[in-house]
mmCIF file of C-alpha atoms in Angstrom:
data_model
loop_
_atom_site.group_PDB
_atom_site.id
_atom_site.type_symbol
_atom_site.label_atom_id
_atom_site.label_comp_id
_atom_site.label_asym_id
_atom_site.label_seq_id
_atom_site.Cartn_x
_atom_site.Cartn_y
_atom_site.Cartn_z
ATOM 1 C CA LEU A 489 3.719 -62.200 7.628
ATOM 2 C CA VAL A 490 0.667 -64.269 9.505
ATOM 3 C CA SER A 491 1.613 -62.324 12.691
ATOM 4 C CA GLU A 492 2.066 -59.057 11.378
ATOM 5 C CA PHE A 493 -1.385 -59.636 9.624
ATOM 6 C CA LYS A 494 -3.139 -60.472 12.545
ATOM 7 C CA LEU A 495 -1.778 -58.314 14.753
ATOM 8 C CA GLU A 496 -2.803 -54.906 12.480
ATOM 9 C CA HIS A 497 -5.850 -56.749 11.751
ATOM 10 C CA GLU A 498 -6.581 -57.068 15.706
ATOM 11 C CA THR A 499 -5.377 -53.882 16.600
ATOM 12 C CA ILE A 500 -7.801 -51.893 14.427
ATOM 13 C CA GLY A 501 -10.925 -54.112 16.023
ATOM 14 C CA GLY A 502 -10.737 -57.156 13.965
ATOM 15 C CA LYS A 503 -10.896 -61.154 15.023
ATOM 16 C CA PHE A 504 -8.394 -63.211 13.548
ATOM 17 C CA HIS A 505 -8.737 -66.885 13.839
ATOM 18 C CA LEU A 506 -5.900 -69.379 12.374
ATOM 19 C CA VAL A 507 -6.466 -72.698 11.730
ATOM 20 C CA GLN A 508 -4.553 -75.681 9.867
ATOM 21 C CA THR A 509 -7.353 -77.760 7.738
ATOM 22 C CA MET A 510 -10.651 -77.184 6.028
ATOM 23 C CA GLU A 511 -12.323 -78.749 8.535
ATOM 24 C CA GLU A 512 -11.173 -76.362 11.433
ATOM 25 C CA MET A 513 -12.321 -73.787 9.016
ATOM 26 C CA ARG A 514 -15.531 -75.150 9.047
ATOM 27 C CA VAL A 515 -15.933 -75.471 12.861
ATOM 28 C CA THR A 516 -14.432 -72.055 13.393
ATOM 29 C CA LEU A 517 -17.109 -70.782 11.323
ATOM 30 C CA LYS A 518 -19.523 -72.622 12.836
ATOM 31 C CA SER A 519 -18.788 -71.142 16.093
ATOM 32 C CA ILE A 520 -18.587 -68.020 14.867
ATOM 33 C CA LEU A 521 -22.274 -67.854 13.506
ATOM 34 C CA VAL A 522 -23.218 -69.369 17.122
ATOM 35 C CA GLU A 523 -21.308 -66.834 19.130
ATOM 36 C CA LEU A 524 -23.201 -64.327 16.678
ATOM 37 C CA ALA A 525 -26.222 -65.425 17.108
ATOM 38 C CA ALA A 526 -26.878 -65.235 13.132
ATOM 39 C CA LYS A 527 -30.487 -66.273 11.710
ATOM 40 C CA SER A 528 -29.398 -65.654 7.967
ATOM 41 C CA PHE A 529 -26.551 -64.711 5.996
ATOM 42 C CA ILE A 530 -25.418 -63.937 1.954
ATOM 43 C CA CYS A 531 -22.158 -64.856 0.834
ATOM 44 C CA SER A 532 -19.517 -64.310 -2.428
ATOM 45 C CA THR A 533 -19.296 -66.763 -4.905
ATOM 46 C CA ASP A 534 -15.798 -68.316 -5.016
ATOM 47 C CA SER A 535 -14.294 -71.683 -4.253
ATOM 48 C CA ILE A 536 -13.453 -71.386 -0.766
ATOM 49 C CA VAL A 537 -16.597 -69.938 0.328
ATOM 50 C CA ASP A 538 -18.127 -73.157 -1.396
ATOM 51 C CA GLU A 539 -15.953 -75.433 0.266
ATOM 52 C CA VAL A 540 -17.162 -74.369 4.089
ATOM 53 C CA LEU A 541 -20.836 -73.638 3.416
ATOM 54 C CA SER A 542 -21.499 -77.294 4.746
ATOM 55 C CA ALA A 543 -20.640 -75.504 7.882
ATOM 56 C CA VAL A 544 -23.500 -73.239 7.632
ATOM 57 C CA ASN A 545 -26.613 -74.390 8.947
ATOM 58 C CA MET A 546 -29.258 -71.446 8.557
ATOM 59 C CA PRO A 547 -31.252 -70.091 5.509
ATOM 60 C CA LEU A 548 -29.706 -67.518 2.573
ATOM 61 C CA ALA A 549 -31.240 -63.963 3.370
ATOM 62 C CA GLU A 550 -33.875 -63.586 0.934
ATOM 63 C CA ASN A 551 -33.011 -59.479 0.832
ATOM 64 C CA PRO A 552 -29.026 -59.220 1.308
ATOM 65 C CA ALA A 553 -29.522 -55.818 3.715
ATOM 66 C CA ASP A 554 -31.254 -58.065 5.812
ATOM 67 C CA ALA A 555 -28.334 -60.850 6.045
ATOM 68 C CA ASP A 556 -27.086 -61.339 9.987
ATOM 69 C CA VAL A 557 -23.760 -62.166 8.565
ATOM 70 C CA GLY A 558 -21.804 -61.788 4.965
ATOM 71 C CA ILE A 559 -19.231 -64.631 4.154
ATOM 72 C CA THR A 560 -16.653 -63.873 1.839
ATOM 73 C CA GLY A 561 -13.358 -65.022 0.090
ATOM 74 C CA VAL A 562 -10.928 -62.379 -0.582
ATOM 75 C CA ARG A 563 -8.802 -61.491 -3.502
ATOM 76 C CA CYS A 564 -5.486 -60.944 -1.344
ATOM 77 C CA ALA A 565 -4.629 -59.648 2.331
ATOM 78 C CA ILE A 566 -2.230 -57.314 3.237
ATOM 79 C CA ALA A 567 0.012 -58.183 6.206
ATOM 80 C CA GLN A 568 1.419 -54.573 6.487
ATOM 81 C CA THR A 569 -2.167 -52.779 7.212
ATOM 82 C CA GLY A 570 -4.360 -55.908 7.862
ATOM 83 C CA THR A 571 -6.438 -54.940 4.948
ATOM 84 C CA LEU A 572 -8.583 -57.153 3.156
ATOM 85 C CA VAL A 573 -8.774 -57.089 -0.603
ATOM 86 C CA LEU A 574 -12.476 -57.554 -2.016
ATOM 87 C CA THR A 575 -13.174 -57.366 -5.758
ATOM 88 C CA SER A 576 -16.566 -57.188 -7.550
ATOM 89 C CA ASP A 577 -16.420 -60.559 -9.008
ATOM 90 C CA VAL A 578 -17.198 -62.275 -6.432
ATOM 91 C CA GLY A 579 -20.216 -60.122 -4.835
ATOM 92 C CA ARG A 580 -19.050 -57.065 -2.576
ATOM 93 C CA LYS A 581 -22.661 -57.032 -0.661
ATOM 94 C CA ALA A 582 -21.750 -60.081 1.389
ATOM 95 C CA SER A 583 -18.828 -57.843 2.883
ATOM 96 C CA LEU A 584 -20.598 -54.406 3.153
ATOM 97 C CA LEU A 585 -24.443 -55.137 3.942
ATOM 98 C CA PRO A 586 -24.488 -57.244 6.722
ATOM 99 C CA MET A 587 -23.125 -56.070 10.269
ATOM 100 C CA ASN A 588 -21.042 -59.240 10.696
ATOM 101 C CA HIS A 589 -18.368 -60.149 8.027
ATOM 102 C CA ILE A 590 -16.301 -63.410 7.884
ATOM 103 C CA ALA A 591 -13.593 -63.037 5.409
ATOM 104 C CA LEU A 592 -11.748 -66.390 4.728
ATOM 105 C CA VAL A 593 -8.488 -66.535 3.461
ATOM 106 C CA ARG A 594 -5.930 -68.928 2.223
ATOM 107 C CA ALA A 595 -1.882 -68.764 2.592
ATOM 108 C CA GLU A 596 -1.004 -68.237 -0.315
ATOM 109 C CA GLN A 597 -2.933 -65.211 -0.867
ATOM 110 C CA LEU A 598 -1.322 -62.964 2.250
ATOM 111 C CA VAL A 599 0.990 -60.073 0.570
ATOM 112 C CA PRO A 600 3.569 -58.437 2.425
ATOM 113 C CA THR A 601 2.454 -54.756 1.255
ATOM 114 C CA MET A 602 -0.138 -52.529 -0.933
ATOM 115 C CA ALA A 603 2.362 -52.522 -3.557
ATOM 116 C CA GLU A 604 3.150 -56.004 -3.935
ATOM 117 C CA ALA A 605 -0.965 -56.503 -4.056
ATOM 118 C CA PHE A 606 -1.011 -53.987 -6.903
ATOM 119 C CA GLU A 607 1.865 -55.952 -8.841
ATOM 120 C CA GLU A 608 0.272 -59.499 -7.817
ATOM 121 C CA HIS A 609 -3.474 -58.366 -8.649
ATOM 122 C CA MET A 610 -3.134 -56.109 -11.721
ATOM 123 C CA ASP A 611 -5.750 -58.267 -13.370
ATOM 124 C CA ILE A 612 -8.446 -56.899 -11.198
ATOM 125 C CA PRO A 613 -11.880 -56.659 -12.451
ATOM 126 C CA THR A 614 -13.953 -53.465 -12.408
ATOM 127 C CA ALA A 615 -13.786 -52.672 -8.873
ATOM 128 C CA TRP A 616 -11.220 -53.089 -5.712
ATOM 129 C CA VAL A 617 -12.450 -52.481 -2.367
ATOM 130 C CA GLN A 618 -9.737 -52.273 0.294
ATOM 131 C CA ALA A 619 -11.593 -52.875 3.659
ATOM 132 C CA THR A 620 -9.318 -52.585 6.829
ATOM 133 C CA GLY A 621 -11.407 -53.511 10.022
ATOM 134 C CA PRO A 622 -14.562 -53.072 10.937
ATOM 135 C CA SER A 623 -16.483 -50.013 9.418
ATOM 136 C CA ARG A 624 -15.833 -46.456 11.124
ATOM 137 C CA THR A 625 -16.957 -42.861 10.869
ATOM 138 C CA ALA A 626 -16.454 -39.562 12.572
ATOM 139 C CA ASP A 627 -18.192 -37.493 10.376
ATOM 140 C CA ILE A 628 -21.030 -36.600 12.708
ATOM 141 C CA GLU A 629 -19.998 -34.262 15.041
ATOM 142 C CA GLN A 630 -16.482 -35.959 15.050
ATOM 143 C CA THR A 631 -17.709 -38.925 17.282
ATOM 144 C CA LEU A 632 -16.628 -42.000 16.326
ATOM 145 C CA GLU A 633 -19.186 -44.341 15.462
ATOM 146 C CA ILE A 634 -18.268 -48.242 14.167
ATOM 147 C CA GLY A 635 -20.776 -50.028 11.615
ATOM 148 C CA VAL A 636 -22.588 -47.204 10.025
ATOM 149 C CA HIS A 637 -21.078 -47.746 6.922
ATOM 150 C CA GLY A 638 -20.662 -51.454 6.615
ATOM 151 C CA PRO A 639 -19.851 -54.178 9.134
ATOM 152 C CA GLY A 640 -19.026 -53.415 12.570
ATOM 153 C CA VAL A 641 -17.472 -57.037 13.414
ATOM 154 C CA VAL A 642 -14.838 -58.708 10.958
ATOM 155 C CA HIS A 643 -13.691 -61.721 11.393
ATOM 156 C CA VAL A 644 -10.708 -63.243 9.279
ATOM 157 C CA ILE A 645 -10.242 -67.361 9.216
ATOM 158 C CA PHE A 646 -7.127 -67.720 8.048
ATOM 159 C CA ILE A 647 -5.907 -71.140 6.644
ATOM 160 C CA GLN A 648 -2.541 -72.095 6.544
#
């Protein structure tokens, strides 16, 4: 399933990083933040984000819309489509407002198909967002634009 998710996520323009430990996740996160030259961030409120915040050596953005990077956990990840499922109970702003989104995914959150995601997560809160790669639209003169209605860059750090 991990290989399938990686393939699908990268096919649609996402970036995938496989790590084995929380320390590797912190190092990878720090490396991505340096690569992006990020100066501020916002994040969701879930346990995996709390575990890696020590790697983030920059201030929280005063205004979420001004953040360079959003760091989130996920409700689940769908291997068949490379999709991240995000829910309102942990704060969606971090995945939608910044130009760069970094999603932290645990192995047990990976499901094979959309049907299984629905079956396993029927207790969803008020909103469920399916994010499949960087935001893209072609509603202006049928010209594909990346990052107009959401992040233009999506990194997934997957811990086995």
